[in-house]
Short mmCIF file of C-alpha atoms in Angstrom, two decimals:
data_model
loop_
_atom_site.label_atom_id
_atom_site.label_comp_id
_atom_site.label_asym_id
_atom_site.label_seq_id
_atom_site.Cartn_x
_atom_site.Cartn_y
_atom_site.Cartn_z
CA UNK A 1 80.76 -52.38 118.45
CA UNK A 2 80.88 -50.23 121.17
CA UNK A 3 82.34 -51.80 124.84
CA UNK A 4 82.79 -55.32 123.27
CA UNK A 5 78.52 -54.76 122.50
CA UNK A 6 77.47 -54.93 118.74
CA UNK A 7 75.65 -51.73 117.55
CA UNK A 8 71.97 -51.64 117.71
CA UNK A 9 71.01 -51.94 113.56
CA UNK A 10 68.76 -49.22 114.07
CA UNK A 11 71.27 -46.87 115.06
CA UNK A 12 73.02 -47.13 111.46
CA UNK A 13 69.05 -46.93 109.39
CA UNK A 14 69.02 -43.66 107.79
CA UNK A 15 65.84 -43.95 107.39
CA UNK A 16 65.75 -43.81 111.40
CA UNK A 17 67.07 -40.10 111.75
CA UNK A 18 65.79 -38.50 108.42
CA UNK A 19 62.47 -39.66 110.08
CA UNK A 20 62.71 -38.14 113.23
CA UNK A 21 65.30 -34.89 112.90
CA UNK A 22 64.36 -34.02 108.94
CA UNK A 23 60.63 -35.63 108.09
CA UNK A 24 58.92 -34.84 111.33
CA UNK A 25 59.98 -31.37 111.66
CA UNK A 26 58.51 -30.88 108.11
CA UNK A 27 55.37 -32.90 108.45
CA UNK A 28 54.65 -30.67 112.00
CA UNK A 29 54.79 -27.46 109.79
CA UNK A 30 53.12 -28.94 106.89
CA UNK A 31 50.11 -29.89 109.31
CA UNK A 32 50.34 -26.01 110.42
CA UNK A 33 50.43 -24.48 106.37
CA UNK A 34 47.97 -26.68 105.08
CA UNK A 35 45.30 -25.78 108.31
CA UNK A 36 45.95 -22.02 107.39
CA UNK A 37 46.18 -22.18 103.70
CA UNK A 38 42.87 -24.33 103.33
CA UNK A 39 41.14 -21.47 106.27
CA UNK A 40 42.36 -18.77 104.00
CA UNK A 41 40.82 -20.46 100.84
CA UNK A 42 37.81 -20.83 102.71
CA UNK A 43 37.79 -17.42 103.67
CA UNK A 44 37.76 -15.99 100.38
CA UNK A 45 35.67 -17.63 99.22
CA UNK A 46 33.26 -16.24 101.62
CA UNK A 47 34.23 -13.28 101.33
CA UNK A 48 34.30 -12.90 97.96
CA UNK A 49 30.92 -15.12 97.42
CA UNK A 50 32.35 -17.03 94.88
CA UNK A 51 29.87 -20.02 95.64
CA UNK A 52 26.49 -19.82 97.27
CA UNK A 53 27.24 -19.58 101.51
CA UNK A 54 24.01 -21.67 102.02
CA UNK A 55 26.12 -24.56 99.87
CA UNK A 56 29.31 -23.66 101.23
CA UNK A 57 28.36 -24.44 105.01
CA UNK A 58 26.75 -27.93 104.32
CA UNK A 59 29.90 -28.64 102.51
CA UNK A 60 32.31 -27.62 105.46
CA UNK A 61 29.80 -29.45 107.95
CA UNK A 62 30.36 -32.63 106.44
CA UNK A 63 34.10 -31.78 106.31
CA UNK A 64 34.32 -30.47 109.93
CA UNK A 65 33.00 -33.71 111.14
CA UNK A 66 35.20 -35.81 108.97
CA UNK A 67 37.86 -33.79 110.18
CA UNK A 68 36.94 -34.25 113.78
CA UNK A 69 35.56 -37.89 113.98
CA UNK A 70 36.84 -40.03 116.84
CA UNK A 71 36.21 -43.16 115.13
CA UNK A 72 38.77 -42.12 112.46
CA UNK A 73 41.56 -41.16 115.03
CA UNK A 74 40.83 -44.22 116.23
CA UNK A 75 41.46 -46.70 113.46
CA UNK A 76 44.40 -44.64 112.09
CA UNK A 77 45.75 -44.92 115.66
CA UNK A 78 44.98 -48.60 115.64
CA UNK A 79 46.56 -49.03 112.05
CA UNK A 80 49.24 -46.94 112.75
CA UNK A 81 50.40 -49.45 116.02
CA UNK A 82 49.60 -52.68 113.76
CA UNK A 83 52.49 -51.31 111.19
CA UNK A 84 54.56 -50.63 113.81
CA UNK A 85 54.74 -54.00 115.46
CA UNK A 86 54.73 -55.90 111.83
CA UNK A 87 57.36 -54.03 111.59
CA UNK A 88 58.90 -55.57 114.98
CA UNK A 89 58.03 -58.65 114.51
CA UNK A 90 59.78 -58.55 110.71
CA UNK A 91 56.82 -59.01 109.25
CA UNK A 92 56.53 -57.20 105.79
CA UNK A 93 59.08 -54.91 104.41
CA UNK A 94 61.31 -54.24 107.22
CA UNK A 95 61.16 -52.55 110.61
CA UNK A 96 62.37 -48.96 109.90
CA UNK A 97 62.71 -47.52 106.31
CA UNK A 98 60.23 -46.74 103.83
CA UNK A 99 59.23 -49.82 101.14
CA UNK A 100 62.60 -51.61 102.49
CA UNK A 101 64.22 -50.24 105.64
CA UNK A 102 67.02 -52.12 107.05
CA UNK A 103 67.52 -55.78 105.26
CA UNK A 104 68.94 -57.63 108.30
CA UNK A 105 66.09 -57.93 111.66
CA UNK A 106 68.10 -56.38 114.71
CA UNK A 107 67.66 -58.99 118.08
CA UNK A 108 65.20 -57.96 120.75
CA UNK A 109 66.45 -54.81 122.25
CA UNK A 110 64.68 -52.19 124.48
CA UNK A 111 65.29 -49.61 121.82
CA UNK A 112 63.38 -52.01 119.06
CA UNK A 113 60.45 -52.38 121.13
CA UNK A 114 60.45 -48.80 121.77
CA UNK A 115 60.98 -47.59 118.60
CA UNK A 116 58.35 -50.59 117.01
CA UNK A 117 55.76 -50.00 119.66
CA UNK A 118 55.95 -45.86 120.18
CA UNK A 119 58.35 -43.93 117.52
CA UNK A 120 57.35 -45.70 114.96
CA UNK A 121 53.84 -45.78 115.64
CA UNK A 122 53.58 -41.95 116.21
CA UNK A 123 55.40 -41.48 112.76
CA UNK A 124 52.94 -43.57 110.96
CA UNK A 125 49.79 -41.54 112.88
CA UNK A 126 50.47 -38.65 112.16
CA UNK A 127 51.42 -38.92 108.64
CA UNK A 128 48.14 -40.70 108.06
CA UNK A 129 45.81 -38.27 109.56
CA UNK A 130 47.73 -35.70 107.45
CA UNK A 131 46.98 -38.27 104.28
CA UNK A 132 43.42 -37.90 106.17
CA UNK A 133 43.41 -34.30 105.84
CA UNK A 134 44.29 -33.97 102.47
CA UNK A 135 41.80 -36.07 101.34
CA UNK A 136 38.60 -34.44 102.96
CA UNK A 137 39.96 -31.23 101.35
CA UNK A 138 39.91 -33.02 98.42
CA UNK A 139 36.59 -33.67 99.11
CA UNK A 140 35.78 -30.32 99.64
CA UNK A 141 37.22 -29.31 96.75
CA UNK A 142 35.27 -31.74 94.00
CA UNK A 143 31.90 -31.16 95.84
CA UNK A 144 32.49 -27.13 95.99
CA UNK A 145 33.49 -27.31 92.11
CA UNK A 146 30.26 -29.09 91.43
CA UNK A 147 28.25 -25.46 92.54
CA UNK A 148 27.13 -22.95 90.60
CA UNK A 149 30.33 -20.46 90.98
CA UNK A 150 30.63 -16.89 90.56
CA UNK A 151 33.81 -17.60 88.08
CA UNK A 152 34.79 -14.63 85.63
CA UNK A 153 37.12 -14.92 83.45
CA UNK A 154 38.82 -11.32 83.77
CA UNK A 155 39.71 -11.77 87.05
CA UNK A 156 43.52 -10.65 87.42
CA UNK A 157 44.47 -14.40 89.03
CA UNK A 158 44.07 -15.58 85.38
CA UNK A 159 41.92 -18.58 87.36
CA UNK A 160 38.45 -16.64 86.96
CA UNK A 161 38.96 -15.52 90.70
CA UNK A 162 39.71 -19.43 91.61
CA UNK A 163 42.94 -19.52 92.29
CA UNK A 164 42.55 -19.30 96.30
CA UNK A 165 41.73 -23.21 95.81
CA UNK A 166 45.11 -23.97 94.95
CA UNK A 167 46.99 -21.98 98.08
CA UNK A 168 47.20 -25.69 100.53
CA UNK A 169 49.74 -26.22 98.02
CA UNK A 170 52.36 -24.93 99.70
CA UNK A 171 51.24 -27.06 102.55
CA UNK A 172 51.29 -30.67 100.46
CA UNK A 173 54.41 -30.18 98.95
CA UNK A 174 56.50 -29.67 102.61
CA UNK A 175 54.85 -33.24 103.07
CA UNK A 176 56.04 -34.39 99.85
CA UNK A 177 59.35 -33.21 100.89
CA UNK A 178 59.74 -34.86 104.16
CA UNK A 179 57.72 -38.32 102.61
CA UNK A 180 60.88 -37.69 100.31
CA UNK A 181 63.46 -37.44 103.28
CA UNK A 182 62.08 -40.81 104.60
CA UNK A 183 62.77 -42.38 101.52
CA UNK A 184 65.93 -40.89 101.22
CA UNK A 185 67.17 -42.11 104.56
CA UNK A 186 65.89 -45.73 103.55
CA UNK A 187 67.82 -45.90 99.88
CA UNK A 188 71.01 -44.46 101.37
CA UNK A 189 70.82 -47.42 104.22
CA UNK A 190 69.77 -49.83 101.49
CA UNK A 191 73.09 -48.64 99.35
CA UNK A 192 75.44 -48.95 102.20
CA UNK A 193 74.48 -52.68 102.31
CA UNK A 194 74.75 -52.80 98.80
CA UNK A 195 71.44 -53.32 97.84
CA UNK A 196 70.34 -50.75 95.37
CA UNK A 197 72.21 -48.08 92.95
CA UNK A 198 71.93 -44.75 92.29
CA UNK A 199 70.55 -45.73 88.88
CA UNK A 200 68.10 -47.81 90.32
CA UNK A 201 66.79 -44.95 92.28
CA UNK A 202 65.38 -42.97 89.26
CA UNK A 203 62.23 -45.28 88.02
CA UNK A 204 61.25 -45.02 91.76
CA UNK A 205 62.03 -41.36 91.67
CA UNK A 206 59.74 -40.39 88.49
CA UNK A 207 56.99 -42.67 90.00
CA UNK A 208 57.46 -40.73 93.56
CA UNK A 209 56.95 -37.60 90.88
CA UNK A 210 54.19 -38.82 89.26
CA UNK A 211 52.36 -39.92 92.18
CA UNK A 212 52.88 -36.54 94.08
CA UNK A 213 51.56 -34.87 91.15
CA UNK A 214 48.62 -36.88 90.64
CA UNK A 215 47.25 -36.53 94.57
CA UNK A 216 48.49 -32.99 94.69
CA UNK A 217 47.48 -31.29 91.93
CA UNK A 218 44.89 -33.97 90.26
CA UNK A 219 41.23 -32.39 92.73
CA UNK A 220 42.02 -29.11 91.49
CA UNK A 221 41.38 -30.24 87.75
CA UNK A 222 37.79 -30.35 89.30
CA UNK A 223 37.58 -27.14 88.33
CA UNK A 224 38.70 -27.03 84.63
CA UNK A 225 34.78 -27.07 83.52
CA UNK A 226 34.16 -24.21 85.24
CA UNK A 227 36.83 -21.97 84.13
CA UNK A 228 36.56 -23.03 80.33
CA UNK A 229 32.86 -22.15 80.70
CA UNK A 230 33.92 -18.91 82.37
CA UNK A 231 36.34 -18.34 79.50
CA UNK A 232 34.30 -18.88 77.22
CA UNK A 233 31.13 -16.93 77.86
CA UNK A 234 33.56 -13.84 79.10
CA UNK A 235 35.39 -13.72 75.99
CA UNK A 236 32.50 -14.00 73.77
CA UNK A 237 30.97 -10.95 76.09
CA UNK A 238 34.28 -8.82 75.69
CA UNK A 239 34.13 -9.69 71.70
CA UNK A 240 30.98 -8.08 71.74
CA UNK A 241 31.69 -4.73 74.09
CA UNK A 242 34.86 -4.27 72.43
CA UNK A 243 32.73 -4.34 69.10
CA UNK A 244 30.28 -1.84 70.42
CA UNK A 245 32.74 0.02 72.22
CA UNK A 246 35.13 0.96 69.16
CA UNK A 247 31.75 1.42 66.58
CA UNK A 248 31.00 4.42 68.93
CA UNK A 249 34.93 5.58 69.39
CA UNK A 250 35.11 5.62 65.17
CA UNK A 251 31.72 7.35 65.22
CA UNK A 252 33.13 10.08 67.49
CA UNK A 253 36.64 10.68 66.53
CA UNK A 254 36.98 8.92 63.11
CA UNK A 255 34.34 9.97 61.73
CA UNK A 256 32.75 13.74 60.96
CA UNK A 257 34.83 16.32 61.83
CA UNK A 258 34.82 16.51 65.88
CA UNK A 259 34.92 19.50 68.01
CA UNK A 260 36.22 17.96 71.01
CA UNK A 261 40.10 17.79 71.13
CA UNK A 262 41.51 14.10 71.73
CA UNK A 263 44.16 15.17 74.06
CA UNK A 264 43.03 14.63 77.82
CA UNK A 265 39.59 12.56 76.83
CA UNK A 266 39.16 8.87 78.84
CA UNK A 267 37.82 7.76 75.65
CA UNK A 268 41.59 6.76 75.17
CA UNK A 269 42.07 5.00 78.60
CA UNK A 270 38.80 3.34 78.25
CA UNK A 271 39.83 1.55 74.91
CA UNK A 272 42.85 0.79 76.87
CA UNK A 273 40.99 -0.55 79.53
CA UNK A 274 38.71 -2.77 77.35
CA UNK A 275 42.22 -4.20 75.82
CA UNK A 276 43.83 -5.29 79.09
CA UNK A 277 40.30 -6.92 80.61
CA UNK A 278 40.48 -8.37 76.83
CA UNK A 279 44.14 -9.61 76.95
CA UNK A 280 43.06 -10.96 81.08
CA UNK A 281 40.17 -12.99 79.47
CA UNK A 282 42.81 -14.54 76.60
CA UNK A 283 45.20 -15.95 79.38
CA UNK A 284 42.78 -17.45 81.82
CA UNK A 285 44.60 -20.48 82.31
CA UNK A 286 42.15 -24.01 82.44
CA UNK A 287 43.42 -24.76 85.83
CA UNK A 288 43.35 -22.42 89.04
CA UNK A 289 46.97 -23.49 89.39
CA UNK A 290 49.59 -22.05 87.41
CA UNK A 291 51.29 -25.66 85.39
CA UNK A 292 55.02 -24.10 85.95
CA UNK A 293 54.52 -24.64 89.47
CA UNK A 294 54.08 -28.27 89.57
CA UNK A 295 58.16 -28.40 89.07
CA UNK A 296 58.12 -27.60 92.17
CA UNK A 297 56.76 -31.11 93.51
CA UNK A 298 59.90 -32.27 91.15
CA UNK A 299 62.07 -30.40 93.75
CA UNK A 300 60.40 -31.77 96.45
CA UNK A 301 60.91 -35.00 95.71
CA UNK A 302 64.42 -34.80 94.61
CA UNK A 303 66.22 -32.64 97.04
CA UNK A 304 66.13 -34.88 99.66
CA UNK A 305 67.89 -37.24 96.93
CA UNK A 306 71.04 -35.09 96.06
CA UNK A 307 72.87 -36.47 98.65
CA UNK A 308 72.69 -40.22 97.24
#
């Protein structure tokens, strides 16, 4: 109570303030990371002609006006205020958190109607055109994997020179970290009221893992084809230099007596040479992300949580 006035409920949701003061922050500079990292991807591929540039602009056309339709701003707008005032009107899962939010409806305040007609509302937008985001890149990501690529499996990435497709990673998973925070601010509300457990939490947690994995990580398996292809006809290429190579380095120094000292000669640093390209081919990895990294979505998800 404060003056003899009971507390507003949304004051004590969790879910409230991680929203606004944790979530948003990190959603703002997610938007910002995953505009840069997918430009830089874009870029080098470009530069570095990995597809055809002919191909690559229809595909970014399409995307660009995806991207920049009206007509989707619109309805995420529209769908965006319709959750919000569900929400209001306790319709659904609750006014504030995530899945649950607060279990008891506050009374018609100034702050509810604000917060179910504008806060709310804005929260909900702009995560969904973010969701919007990531899934045209998605897009552009399954339809650029479907070109004839310039792919070779020596390529010191160890992702046949793909790997600048996975760098909006570092974008997605400061979104999975503040959808996290959200979520966190709802469950600690909903154990305060004694509705849930810590124990509870963890089937929801390895689905929240699962899930982030899936969207995150699951387009760029797109290009597995391409790099096993790439793996394979560059290591059966190398089998075959490093055969010829090493029939004409016996020839010369292991076989009639040679004139030529060994000392100084390239002929060493070019066998060398062969053997690292070689050893690059061998550990070409089948996606153009390296698998240790997706424990980092695991983090994501779960810092948030250490608090509970």
């Amino acid at each position: 109570f404060v003056r003899g006035l009971p507390l507003e409920p949304l004051v004590t949701d969790l879910s409230v303030h991680a929203r606004f003061l944790v979530a948003l922050p990190l959603l703002l500079l997610s938007t910002q990371l995953l505009e840069r990292q997918c430009g830089g991807a874009i870029a080098t591929a470009y530069a570095a002609r990995l597809a055809e540039p002919r191909e690559l602009d229809g595909i970014l056309d399409r995307a660009e006006k995806l991207r920049d339709s009206g007509w989707v701003e619109l309805a995420l707008a529209l769908g965006a205020l319709t959750i919000g005032q569900l929400g209001q009107w306790g319709i659904g899962a609750g006014p504030t958190g995530l899945f649950h939010g607060i279990s008891r409806h506050p009374d018609w305040s100034v702050m509810r109607v604000w917060y179910g007609t504008v806060s709310f509302p804005l929260w909900q937008f702009l995560s969904a055109r973010w969701l919007w985001r990531w899934i045209i890149w998605t897009y552009v990501l399954v339809r650029v994997s479907r070109t004839p690529l310039a792919a070779t499996a020596a390529h010191p990435d160890h992702a046949a020179g793909l790997g600048c497709f996975a760098w909006p990673l570092a974008g997605y998973l400061w979104y999975v970290g503040a959808f996290s925070s959200v979520f966190a601010g709802a469950a600690a509300t909903q154990m305060i009221d004694h509705d849930i457990t810590v124990a509870g939490l963890a089937p929801i947690a390895a689905i929240l893992i699962v899930a982030a994995i899936l969207v995150g990580y699951g387009p760029l398996l797109a290009f597995t084809p391409k790099l096993y292809a790439a793996k394979r006809s560059d290591l059966a290429r190398y089998t075959l230099l490093g055969f010829e190579y090493m029939r004409d380095f016996n020839a010369k120094w292991l076989g009639a007596p040679r004139e030529e000292k060994l000392l100084g000669t390239p002929d060493i640093q070019s066998l060398n040479d062969i053997g690292a390209a070689f050893q690059m081919v061998l550990t070409t990895r089948l996606t153009v992300f390296a698998p240790a990294r997706m424990k980092m979505v695991v983090v994501a998800v779960l810092l948030p949580m250490l608090p509970l």
